[in-house]
Each structure stands twice: as C-alpha cells, then as structure tokens.
C-alpha positions as a LaTeX table, in Angstrom:
\begin{tabular}{lrrr}
\hline
Residue & $x$ (\AA) & $y$ (\AA) & $z$ (\AA) \\
\hline
Met1 & 8.20 & 2.01 & 134.07 \\
Leu2 & 4.23 & 2.32 & 133.64 \\
Arg3 & 3.44 & 2.41 & 137.28 \\
Arg4 & 5.88 & 5.23 & 138.03 \\
Tyr5 & 4.68 & 7.16 & 134.88 \\
Leu6 & 0.74 & 6.41 & 135.29 \\
Thr7 & $-0.41$ & 9.91 & 135.06 \\
Leu8 & 2.01 & 10.78 & 132.12 \\
Trp9 & 0.63 & 7.50 & 130.75 \\
Leu10 & $-3.04$ & 8.97 & 131.28 \\
Val11 & $-2.51$ & 12.38 & 129.62 \\
Leu12 & $-0.63$ & 10.73 & 126.56 \\
Ser13 & $-3.42$ & 7.77 & 126.09 \\
Ser14 & $-6.47$ & 10.54 & 126.71 \\
Gly15 & $-4.94$ & 13.32 & 124.58 \\
Leu16 & $-4.33$ & 10.78 & 121.80 \\
Ala17 & $-7.95$ & 9.87 & 122.42 \\
Phe18 & $-9.39$ & 13.22 & 122.20 \\
Cys19 & $-7.37$ & 14.35 & 119.19 \\
Trp20 & $-7.81$ & 10.91 & 117.10 \\
Pro21 & $-10.27$ & 12.16 & 114.56 \\
Asp22 & $-8.04$ & 15.50 & 113.80 \\
Leu23 & $-4.95$ & 13.13 & 113.82 \\
Met24 & $-6.37$ & 10.69 & 111.15 \\
Arg25 & $-7.60$ & 13.71 & 108.80 \\
Trp26 & $-4.40$ & 15.12 & 109.37 \\
Leu27 & $-2.36$ & 11.69 & 108.50 \\
Gly28 & $-5.10$ & 10.64 & 105.71 \\
Gly29 & $-6.84$ & 13.26 & 104.41 \\
Glu30 & $-10.29$ & 13.88 & 104.59 \\
Thr31 & $-11.23$ & 10.31 & 105.70 \\
Ala32 & $-11.15$ & 10.41 & 109.59 \\
Gly33 & $-11.35$ & 6.25 & 109.88 \\
Ile34 & $-12.33$ & 4.30 & 112.49 \\
Asp35 & $-12.27$ & 5.29 & 116.04 \\
Pro36 & $-10.57$ & 2.65 & 118.20 \\
Phe37 & $-11.60$ & 4.42 & 121.12 \\
Val38 & $-15.35$ & 4.74 & 120.35 \\
Ala39 & $-15.22$ & 1.42 & 118.86 \\
Ser40 & $-13.95$ & $-0.14$ & 121.99 \\
Lys41 & $-16.95$ & 1.11 & 124.41 \\
Gly42 & $-18.50$ & $-2.65$ & 124.37 \\
Gly43 & $-15.07$ & $-3.91$ & 125.75 \\
Ile44 & $-14.98$ & $-1.52$ & 128.99 \\
Lys45 & $-16.90$ & $-4.04$ & 130.99 \\
Gly46 & $-14.32$ & $-6.47$ & 130.11 \\
Ala47 & $-11.26$ & $-4.42$ & 130.98 \\
Ile48 & $-13.05$ & $-3.84$ & 134.32 \\
Val49 & $-13.14$ & $-7.77$ & 135.15 \\
Leu50 & $-9.67$ & $-8.09$ & 133.58 \\
Thr51 & $-8.29$ & $-5.78$ & 136.08 \\
Met52 & $-10.41$ & $-6.72$ & 139.27 \\
Phe53 & $-9.16$ & $-10.21$ & 138.16 \\
Cys54 & $-5.19$ & $-9.34$ & 138.26 \\
Ile55 & $-5.95$ & $-7.16$ & 141.28 \\
Gly56 & $-7.35$ & $-10.60$ & 143.08 \\
Gly57 & $-4.10$ & $-12.45$ & 141.95 \\
Leu58 & $-1.94$ & $-10.09$ & 143.24 \\
Leu59 & $-3.49$ & $-9.81$ & 146.78 \\
Pro60 & $-1.11$ & $-11.61$ & 149.24 \\
Pro61 & $-2.82$ & $-14.36$ & 151.30 \\
Asp62 & $-1.07$ & $-12.53$ & 154.38 \\
Glu63 & $-2.62$ & $-9.59$ & 153.96 \\
Val64 & $-6.17$ & $-10.84$ & 153.24 \\
Arg65 & $-6.16$ & $-12.88$ & 156.85 \\
Gln66 & $-5.41$ & $-10.05$ & 158.42 \\
Ile67 & $-8.59$ & $-8.54$ & 157.35 \\
Ala68 & $-10.51$ & $-11.09$ & 160.00 \\
Arg69 & $-7.55$ & $-10.84$ & 162.26 \\
Gln70 & $-7.63$ & $-7.19$ & 162.75 \\
Trp71 & $-10.94$ & $-6.33$ & 162.07 \\
Thr72 & $-11.53$ & $-3.38$ & 164.45 \\
Ala73 & $-9.11$ & $-1.05$ & 162.52 \\
Val74 & $-10.14$ & $-2.55$ & 159.12 \\
Leu75 & $-14.07$ & $-1.88$ & 159.83 \\
Phe76 & $-13.45$ & 1.67 & 161.30 \\
Gly77 & $-11.27$ & 2.68 & 158.04 \\
Thr78 & $-13.99$ & 1.08 & 155.77 \\
Ala79 & $-16.65$ & 3.11 & 157.60 \\
Val80 & $-14.61$ & 6.38 & 157.38 \\
Gln81 & $-14.08$ & 5.45 & 153.65 \\
Phe82 & $-17.81$ & 4.84 & 152.87 \\
Gly83 & $-19.51$ & 7.51 & 155.28 \\
Val84 & $-17.20$ & 10.40 & 154.24 \\
Met85 & $-16.81$ & 10.57 & 150.39 \\
Pro86 & $-20.42$ & 9.71 & 149.64 \\
Leu87 & $-21.21$ & 13.02 & 151.79 \\
Leu88 & $-18.64$ & 15.16 & 150.11 \\
Ala89 & $-19.99$ & 14.15 & 146.84 \\
Trp90 & $-23.45$ & 14.94 & 147.56 \\
Ala91 & $-21.90$ & 18.37 & 149.47 \\
Gly92 & $-19.80$ & 19.20 & 146.38 \\
Ala93 & $-22.55$ & 18.50 & 143.46 \\
Thr94 & $-25.14$ & 20.59 & 145.82 \\
Leu95 & $-22.89$ & 23.16 & 145.81 \\
Ala96 & $-21.70$ & 23.47 & 142.57 \\
Gly97 & $-25.41$ & 23.22 & 141.16 \\
Leu98 & $-24.82$ & 20.22 & 138.88 \\
Glu99 & $-27.87$ & 18.36 & 137.86 \\
Gly100 & $-28.83$ & 15.14 & 135.70 \\
Asp101 & $-25.99$ & 12.77 & 134.90 \\
Leu102 & $-23.15$ & 14.99 & 135.79 \\
Arg103 & $-24.61$ & 15.16 & 139.45 \\
Ile104 & $-24.89$ & 11.16 & 139.50 \\
Gly105 & $-21.50$ & 10.70 & 137.96 \\
Val106 & $-20.02$ & 13.05 & 140.95 \\
Met107 & $-22.34$ & 10.71 & 143.30 \\
Ile108 & $-20.59$ & 7.43 & 141.68 \\
Val109 & $-17.10$ & 8.94 & 142.63 \\
Gly110 & $-17.94$ & 9.25 & 145.80 \\
Ala111 & $-19.31$ & 6.07 & 146.59 \\
Val112 & $-17.18$ & 3.32 & 144.77 \\
Pro113 & $-14.43$ & 1.69 & 146.71 \\
Gly114 & $-10.92$ & 2.73 & 147.11 \\
Ala115 & $-8.42$ & 2.48 & 144.31 \\
Met116 & $-5.72$ & $-0.09$ & 144.44 \\
Ala117 & $-3.07$ & 2.51 & 143.35 \\
Ser118 & $-3.39$ & 4.02 & 146.92 \\
Asn119 & $-1.43$ & 0.73 & 148.07 \\
Val120 & 1.45 & 1.84 & 146.07 \\
Leu121 & 1.20 & 5.30 & 147.49 \\
Thr122 & 1.29 & 4.07 & 150.96 \\
Leu123 & 4.12 & 2.52 & 150.69 \\
Ala124 & 5.92 & 5.28 & 149.22 \\
Ala125 & 4.48 & 7.72 & 152.17 \\
Arg126 & 6.12 & 5.44 & 154.49 \\
Gly127 & 2.80 & 4.22 & 155.55 \\
Asn128 & 1.28 & 0.96 & 156.79 \\
Val129 & 0.88 & $-1.10$ & 153.67 \\
Ser130 & $-0.90$ & $-4.20$ & 155.13 \\
Tyr131 & $-3.39$ & $-1.71$ & 156.46 \\
Ser132 & $-4.10$ & $-0.07$ & 153.53 \\
Val133 & $-4.32$ & $-3.50$ & 151.26 \\
Cys134 & $-7.06$ & $-4.49$ & 153.94 \\
Leu135 & $-9.11$ & $-1.39$ & 153.89 \\
Thr136 & $-9.21$ & $-1.47$ & 150.03 \\
Thr137 & $-10.06$ & $-5.39$ & 149.87 \\
Ser138 & $-12.66$ & $-4.73$ & 152.67 \\
Ala139 & $-14.35$ & $-1.94$ & 150.72 \\
Thr140 & $-14.33$ & $-3.85$ & 147.48 \\
Leu141 & $-15.87$ & $-7.05$ & 148.93 \\
Leu142 & $-18.59$ & $-4.50$ & 150.53 \\
Ser143 & $-19.02$ & $-2.77$ & 147.42 \\
Pro144 & $-22.06$ & $-4.41$ & 146.21 \\
Leu145 & $-23.88$ & $-3.93$ & 149.60 \\
Val146 & $-22.62$ & $-0.41$ & 150.72 \\
Val147 & $-22.27$ & 1.45 & 147.09 \\
Pro148 & $-26.11$ & 0.92 & 146.09 \\
Leu149 & $-27.23$ & 2.21 & 149.60 \\
Ala150 & $-24.64$ & 5.21 & 149.51 \\
Leu151 & $-26.12$ & 6.31 & 145.99 \\
Lys152 & $-29.90$ & 6.19 & 147.55 \\
Leu153 & $-29.03$ & 8.32 & 150.36 \\
Thr154 & $-26.96$ & 10.99 & 148.53 \\
Gly155 & $-29.09$ & 10.72 & 145.18 \\
Gly156 & $-32.39$ & 10.78 & 146.16 \\
Thr157 & $-35.06$ & 10.00 & 143.56 \\
Ala158 & $-32.07$ & 10.90 & 140.79 \\
Ile159 & $-31.29$ & 6.90 & 140.60 \\
Pro160 & $-34.28$ & 4.69 & 140.43 \\
Asn161 & $-34.56$ & 1.89 & 142.62 \\
Glu162 & $-34.37$ & $-0.64$ & 139.74 \\
Arg163 & $-31.19$ & 0.84 & 138.90 \\
Leu164 & $-29.72$ & 0.41 & 142.30 \\
Val165 & $-30.28$ & $-3.42$ & 141.83 \\
Ser166 & $-28.45$ & $-3.08$ & 138.91 \\
Ile167 & $-25.55$ & $-1.67$ & 140.27 \\
Ser168 & $-25.19$ & $-4.06$ & 143.25 \\
Ile169 & $-25.33$ & $-6.89$ & 140.49 \\
Glu170 & $-23.02$ & $-5.20$ & 138.36 \\
Leu171 & $-20.62$ & $-4.67$ & 141.22 \\
Leu172 & $-20.91$ & $-8.52$ & 142.45 \\
Trp173 & $-20.16$ & $-9.84$ & 138.76 \\
Thr174 & $-17.21$ & $-7.00$ & 137.42 \\
Val175 & $-15.66$ & $-6.55$ & 140.84 \\
Val176 & $-16.28$ & $-9.27$ & 143.63 \\
Leu177 & $-16.32$ & $-12.24$ & 141.88 \\
Pro178 & $-13.17$ & $-11.35$ & 139.71 \\
Val179 & $-11.28$ & $-10.54$ & 142.61 \\
Ile180 & $-12.18$ & $-14.02$ & 144.73 \\
Ala181 & $-11.59$ & $-15.84$ & 141.03 \\
Gly182 & $-7.96$ & $-14.29$ & 140.67 \\
Phe183 & $-7.08$ & $-14.67$ & 144.41 \\
Gly184 & $-8.33$ & $-18.34$ & 144.65 \\
Leu185 & $-6.85$ & $-19.31$ & 141.02 \\
Cys186 & $-3.42$ & $-17.91$ & 141.73 \\
Arg187 & $-3.63$ & $-19.90$ & 145.07 \\
Trp188 & $-3.99$ & $-22.97$ & 143.33 \\
Ser189 & $-2.05$ & $-22.41$ & 140.33 \\
Arg190 & 1.68 & $-21.94$ & 140.76 \\
Pro191 & 2.14 & $-21.26$ & 136.89 \\
Leu192 & $-1.02$ & $-18.79$ & 137.01 \\
Ala193 & 0.58 & $-16.72$ & 140.30 \\
Gly194 & 4.03 & $-16.51$ & 138.40 \\
Leu195 & 2.55 & $-15.05$ & 135.38 \\
Met196 & 0.23 & $-12.36$ & 137.47 \\
Ser197 & 3.38 & $-11.81$ & 139.59 \\
Arg198 & 5.05 & $-10.82$ & 136.15 \\
Trp199 & 2.24 & $-9.24$ & 134.45 \\
Gly200 & $-0.92$ & $-8.75$ & 136.38 \\
Glu201 & 0.10 & $-5.30$ & 137.42 \\
Ser202 & 1.22 & $-3.71$ & 133.89 \\
Ala203 & $-2.24$ & $-5.72$ & 132.38 \\
Ala204 & $-4.54$ & $-4.16$ & 134.83 \\
Asn205 & $-2.67$ & $-0.41$ & 134.59 \\
Leu206 & $-3.10$ & $-1.09$ & 130.53 \\
Ala207 & $-6.85$ & $-1.54$ & 130.88 \\
Ile208 & $-7.42$ & 1.17 & 133.47 \\
Leu209 & $-5.63$ & 3.44 & 130.85 \\
Trp210 & $-7.85$ & 2.12 & 128.12 \\
Ile211 & $-10.90$ & 2.28 & 129.96 \\
Ile212 & $-10.32$ & 6.38 & 130.55 \\
Ala213 & $-9.01$ & 6.97 & 126.87 \\
Ala214 & $-11.91$ & 5.38 & 125.58 \\
Val215 & $-14.56$ & 7.45 & 127.88 \\
Val216 & $-12.58$ & 10.70 & 126.62 \\
Gly217 & $-13.17$ & 9.45 & 123.04 \\
Leu218 & $-16.81$ & 8.88 & 123.55 \\
Gln219 & $-17.45$ & 12.42 & 125.31 \\
Arg220 & $-15.09$ & 14.32 & 122.56 \\
Gly221 & $-18.16$ & 15.65 & 121.19 \\
Tyr222 & $-19.42$ & 17.19 & 124.53 \\
Leu223 & $-15.76$ & 18.18 & 125.52 \\
Thr224 & $-15.69$ & 20.85 & 122.22 \\
Glu225 & $-18.94$ & 22.03 & 122.72 \\
Gly226 & $-19.41$ & 25.73 & 123.27 \\
Gly227 & $-20.12$ & 26.53 & 126.65 \\
Ser228 & $-18.96$ & 23.26 & 127.86 \\
Ser229 & $-15.37$ & 24.52 & 129.38 \\
Glu230 & $-16.91$ & 26.38 & 132.02 \\
Val231 & $-19.17$ & 23.46 & 133.18 \\
Phe232 & $-15.63$ & 21.26 & 132.83 \\
Met233 & $-13.89$ & 23.60 & 135.31 \\
Thr234 & $-16.89$ & 23.57 & 137.61 \\
Ile235 & $-16.50$ & 19.78 & 137.57 \\
Thr236 & $-12.74$ & 19.75 & 137.97 \\
Trp237 & $-12.96$ & 22.19 & 140.87 \\
Thr238 & $-15.68$ & 20.14 & 142.82 \\
Leu239 & $-13.68$ & 16.93 & 142.11 \\
Leu240 & $-10.64$ & 18.68 & 143.62 \\
Gly241 & $-12.29$ & 19.71 & 146.64 \\
Ile242 & $-14.06$ & 16.00 & 147.19 \\
Asn243 & $-10.43$ & 14.57 & 146.93 \\
Leu244 & $-8.54$ & 17.08 & 149.35 \\
Leu245 & $-11.27$ & 17.22 & 152.06 \\
Gly246 & $-11.25$ & 13.67 & 151.45 \\
Tyr247 & $-7.60$ & 13.00 & 152.63 \\
Val248 & $-8.04$ & 15.63 & 155.53 \\
Ala249 & $-11.10$ & 13.72 & 156.62 \\
Gly250 & $-9.30$ & 10.36 & 156.78 \\
Tyr251 & $-6.14$ & 11.83 & 158.61 \\
Leu252 & $-8.31$ & 13.31 & 161.16 \\
Ala253 & $-10.52$ & 10.38 & 161.70 \\
Gly254 & $-7.33$ & 7.86 & 162.23 \\
Ala255 & $-6.00$ & 10.63 & 164.81 \\
Ala256 & $-9.53$ & 10.94 & 166.58 \\
Phe257 & $-9.38$ & 6.70 & 166.57 \\
Gly258 & $-5.78$ & 6.83 & 168.36 \\
Leu259 & $-4.29$ & 5.18 & 165.43 \\
Pro260 & $-0.36$ & 5.09 & 164.63 \\
Glu261 & 1.10 & 7.55 & 161.93 \\
Pro262 & 2.07 & 4.91 & 159.55 \\
Met263 & $-1.86$ & 3.84 & 159.87 \\
Arg264 & $-3.09$ & 7.61 & 159.34 \\
Arg265 & $-1.13$ & 7.68 & 156.33 \\
Ala266 & $-2.69$ & 4.74 & 155.20 \\
Leu267 & $-6.36$ & 5.56 & 155.80 \\
Thr268 & $-5.85$ & 9.12 & 154.65 \\
Ile269 & $-4.72$ & 8.12 & 150.74 \\
Glu270 & $-7.21$ & 5.16 & 150.81 \\
Val271 & $-10.01$ & 7.58 & 151.82 \\
Gly272 & $-9.10$ & 10.38 & 149.09 \\
Met273 & $-8.21$ & 7.86 & 145.97 \\
Gln274 & $-11.36$ & 6.13 & 144.55 \\
Asn275 & $-11.65$ & 3.52 & 142.13 \\
Cys276 & $-13.10$ & 5.41 & 139.42 \\
Gly277 & $-12.46$ & 2.68 & 136.57 \\
Val278 & $-15.28$ & 0.97 & 138.44 \\
Gly279 & $-17.37$ & 4.21 & 138.55 \\
Thr280 & $-16.86$ & 4.78 & 134.94 \\
Ser281 & $-18.13$ & 1.20 & 134.29 \\
Leu282 & $-21.09$ & 1.69 & 136.59 \\
Ala283 & $-22.36$ & 4.69 & 134.74 \\
Met284 & $-22.02$ & 3.30 & 131.36 \\
Ser285 & $-24.06$ & 0.05 & 132.72 \\
Val286 & $-26.78$ & 1.85 & 134.55 \\
Leu287 & $-27.36$ & 4.88 & 131.89 \\
Ser288 & $-25.93$ & 4.75 & 128.85 \\
Ala289 & $-22.49$ & 4.30 & 126.82 \\
Gly290 & $-22.45$ & 7.77 & 125.87 \\
Thr291 & $-23.65$ & 9.43 & 128.97 \\
Val292 & $-21.87$ & 12.62 & 130.34 \\
Ala293 & $-21.73$ & 10.59 & 133.93 \\
Thr294 & $-18.49$ & 9.18 & 132.91 \\
Ile295 & $-16.83$ & 12.66 & 132.68 \\
Pro296 & $-16.68$ & 12.93 & 136.45 \\
Thr297 & $-15.56$ & 9.50 & 137.09 \\
Ala298 & $-12.64$ & 9.49 & 134.48 \\
Leu299 & $-11.69$ & 13.10 & 135.18 \\
Tyr300 & $-11.09$ & 11.70 & 139.38 \\
Thr301 & $-8.92$ & 9.21 & 137.94 \\
Phe302 & $-6.34$ & 11.80 & 136.95 \\
Gly303 & $-6.93$ & 13.99 & 140.05 \\
Cys304 & $-6.66$ & 11.24 & 142.35 \\
Val305 & $-3.36$ & 9.88 & 141.12 \\
Leu306 & $-1.59$ & 13.06 & 140.73 \\
Thr307 & $-2.70$ & 14.38 & 144.29 \\
Gly308 & $-1.89$ & 11.00 & 145.75 \\
Thr309 & 1.38 & 11.23 & 144.61 \\
Leu310 & 2.14 & 14.79 & 145.51 \\
Leu311 & 0.72 & 13.80 & 149.27 \\
Ala312 & 2.62 & 11.03 & 149.38 \\
Gln313 & 6.06 & 12.42 & 148.41 \\
Trp314 & 4.99 & 15.10 & 151.17 \\
Phe315 & 4.43 & 12.32 & 153.95 \\
Ala316 & 7.89 & 10.91 & 152.87 \\
Arg317 & 9.64 & 14.32 & 153.10 \\
Leu318 & 8.15 & 14.22 & 156.75 \\
Gly319 & 9.69 & 11.46 & 158.00 \\
Gly320 & 8.69 & 9.12 & 160.42 \\
Gly321 & 5.95 & 6.55 & 159.16 \\
Gly322 & 6.98 & 2.83 & 158.34 \\
Val323 & 5.35 & 0.06 & 159.06 \\
Glu324 & 5.30 & $-0.61$ & 163.05 \\
Thr325 & 4.28 & $-3.48$ & 164.83 \\
Gly326 & 3.29 & $-1.08$ & 168.08 \\
Asp327 & 1.22 & $-2.52$ & 170.96 \\
Arg328 & $-2.28$ & $-2.16$ & 169.44 \\
Asp329 & $-4.51$ & $-5.34$ & 168.98 \\
Asp330 & $-5.97$ & $-4.13$ & 166.03 \\
Gln331 & $-2.94$ & $-2.98$ & 164.00 \\
Pro332 & $-2.02$ & $-4.91$ & 161.03 \\
Thr333 & 1.63 & $-5.82$ & 160.34 \\
Gly334 & 3.41 & $-7.67$ & 157.87 \\
Glu335 & 5.81 & $-6.70$ & 154.67 \\
Ala336 & 4.50 & $-4.38$ & 152.06 \\
Ser337 & 2.61 & $-5.87$ & 149.44 \\
Pro338 & 3.48 & $-6.20$ & 145.53 \\
Asp339 & 2.39 & $-3.11$ & 143.63 \\
Cys340 & $-0.85$ & $-2.76$ & 142.94 \\
Pro341 & $-3.07$ & $-1.11$ & 139.72 \\
Ala342 & $-4.99$ & 2.22 & 139.82 \\
\hline
\end{tabular}
C-alpha cells in the first residue's frame, strides 16, 4: 500500500506540511501551535540513517556477491551514473541561471547515488533486477569518494574544500556504514532479518516521506514569498530536464556497451533516479537546516518517482525484457530482489 502509492503519499504529506499553520489556525483559532515538521529538523539525519540501515537489511546476499562476480557491467553502469548526472546537473543549473544555494542543491541532485526505488521500478519495467540492485549498492558504497569529487568538478569554488571533506565523512557515517551494519546484522540475526523483511521497507519509506515533509515545512516561507513561484518553476523544469535526459543517456549507454534489453532498462531507470533523501541531508549538514538547497533535492524526489513509474509502465507495455541469463559473462542473473524503499 505504501510503496504502490508512494507518489500520492508524498503529495499528501508534503501538502500537510505546507498547510500546517493555516490548518492549525483554522482548527484552533489564532494559535498555530507547535509545527512538528519544523520541530523535527534535527531528526532528519537520524531518519536517513534508519533508511539506509533498512536498505542494508533488505539486500539479498546473492545480489551483493554479484557485484564482485559481475564487476565489468556493474563498474560500467556506476561510471555512467556518476558521469552523466553531475554533468547534466551542471548544464541544467548553468542554462537556468541558478546561483547560490539553489545551484548547489541542483549540483547535489546530480552527484548523489541512485535511489533504491529504482530496483522496484526495474521489476515493474521487466528489467534485470539483479543488475539494478548491484548498481545501486555499488554507487552507494562509492559515494563518500565520488560525490565530493563530482561536486568539486561541477561546483567549482561554490563549495569550499573543507565542506567537501565534511560531505565525504557525512556519507560514510550516514549512508555507507548503516548499509553495511544493516546487511551484516540481518545475516547474523534471524529474528532481526525477519523483522526487517516484514517492516523494513515501510519504515524506510515513512522516513523518506517525513524527510521531504520536513523540508517543505522548513521552506514554507520561501515558497510563499512573492516572486518565488517563477524561481520554483525554473527549478522544476531544470530538474525535469535532468531527469529525462538521464533516462535517455542510461539507455543509450547500455545499448552502446552491448547490454541486453533487460539490463538496458535497469541502467536507464538507475541513472535517472537519484537518492535525494540523502541529498537533502547533505544539503542541511554542509550548509544549514534552512538552506534553499533542499528545495531541488526534495522536488526531485517527487519527479523521479513519478517519471520512473510512468517509464516502467511504458517499458512493461512494450513487452520483452525480463531477467535473462544470456551468454554474457558480465550479466548478473538471479531472482528479483525484495522491494526496496525510495
């Protein structure tokens, strides 16, 4: 229920965050009361840690082992992810004339690893789910090294070197280590593995929903300012262009590398979808809790879930696809992985 209607829940939760003060005044007169979305800003980092721990707990061991066995195709796909998206973000922000924190927010969108929701949508698209899981895991584990480098190359002097070091440390503690801990502890403890199998996906998705809603609450003032609607639309069209061109680049790269159709579909969805929950946490950690850099990261979460769902449905209608075994040595095989959160 939660995963199937994730976009709807995003709209409802973020709409509630946006309208909260007016709703409270309508219900309680002049007193707006406590704003839980703004008050919870200090828990966003913890929500990211929880999400990544759940993701690690949901990773099937067979899929993880394939990263080493099928390293050629995985390394290629990861290189496409970290090569294409930062360049598209830089080009989009430059063409749109974005400056300051908004520009940094778009750069972060392009630099973060792929979203775990891509695994679920790859299954819906009749793509190779094993390959999708391998790509997401590889990009996540490499993020402390690659994300700061991508931001340095595309952001120039906008992000000081000391902030880049902070980003690397932040990704290590809030992304990589929780994934490893979740994976390791669920292999060691059967009760924990059972608990994670039953509730892990829901907990991770709820955490992501709350993170985005908290961002909306924190940016409520900016979004209602006069003149901000034009900037908002500029950011929206810029992010949509980055997202759609990411899909195109992923598919064309897969075709150029000679990947079979199911793997092309997996790479297409993986490249276009970004883990902007992590991006939101990064923006708040290296800039400030109220930075407008969180607007592009939160908005991209809406966009990539919506367009990714539509793309997966289109792929499914085309037919073909499915997980192949094929003749390629670098092609991952295996059964579809469990559902993963956004």
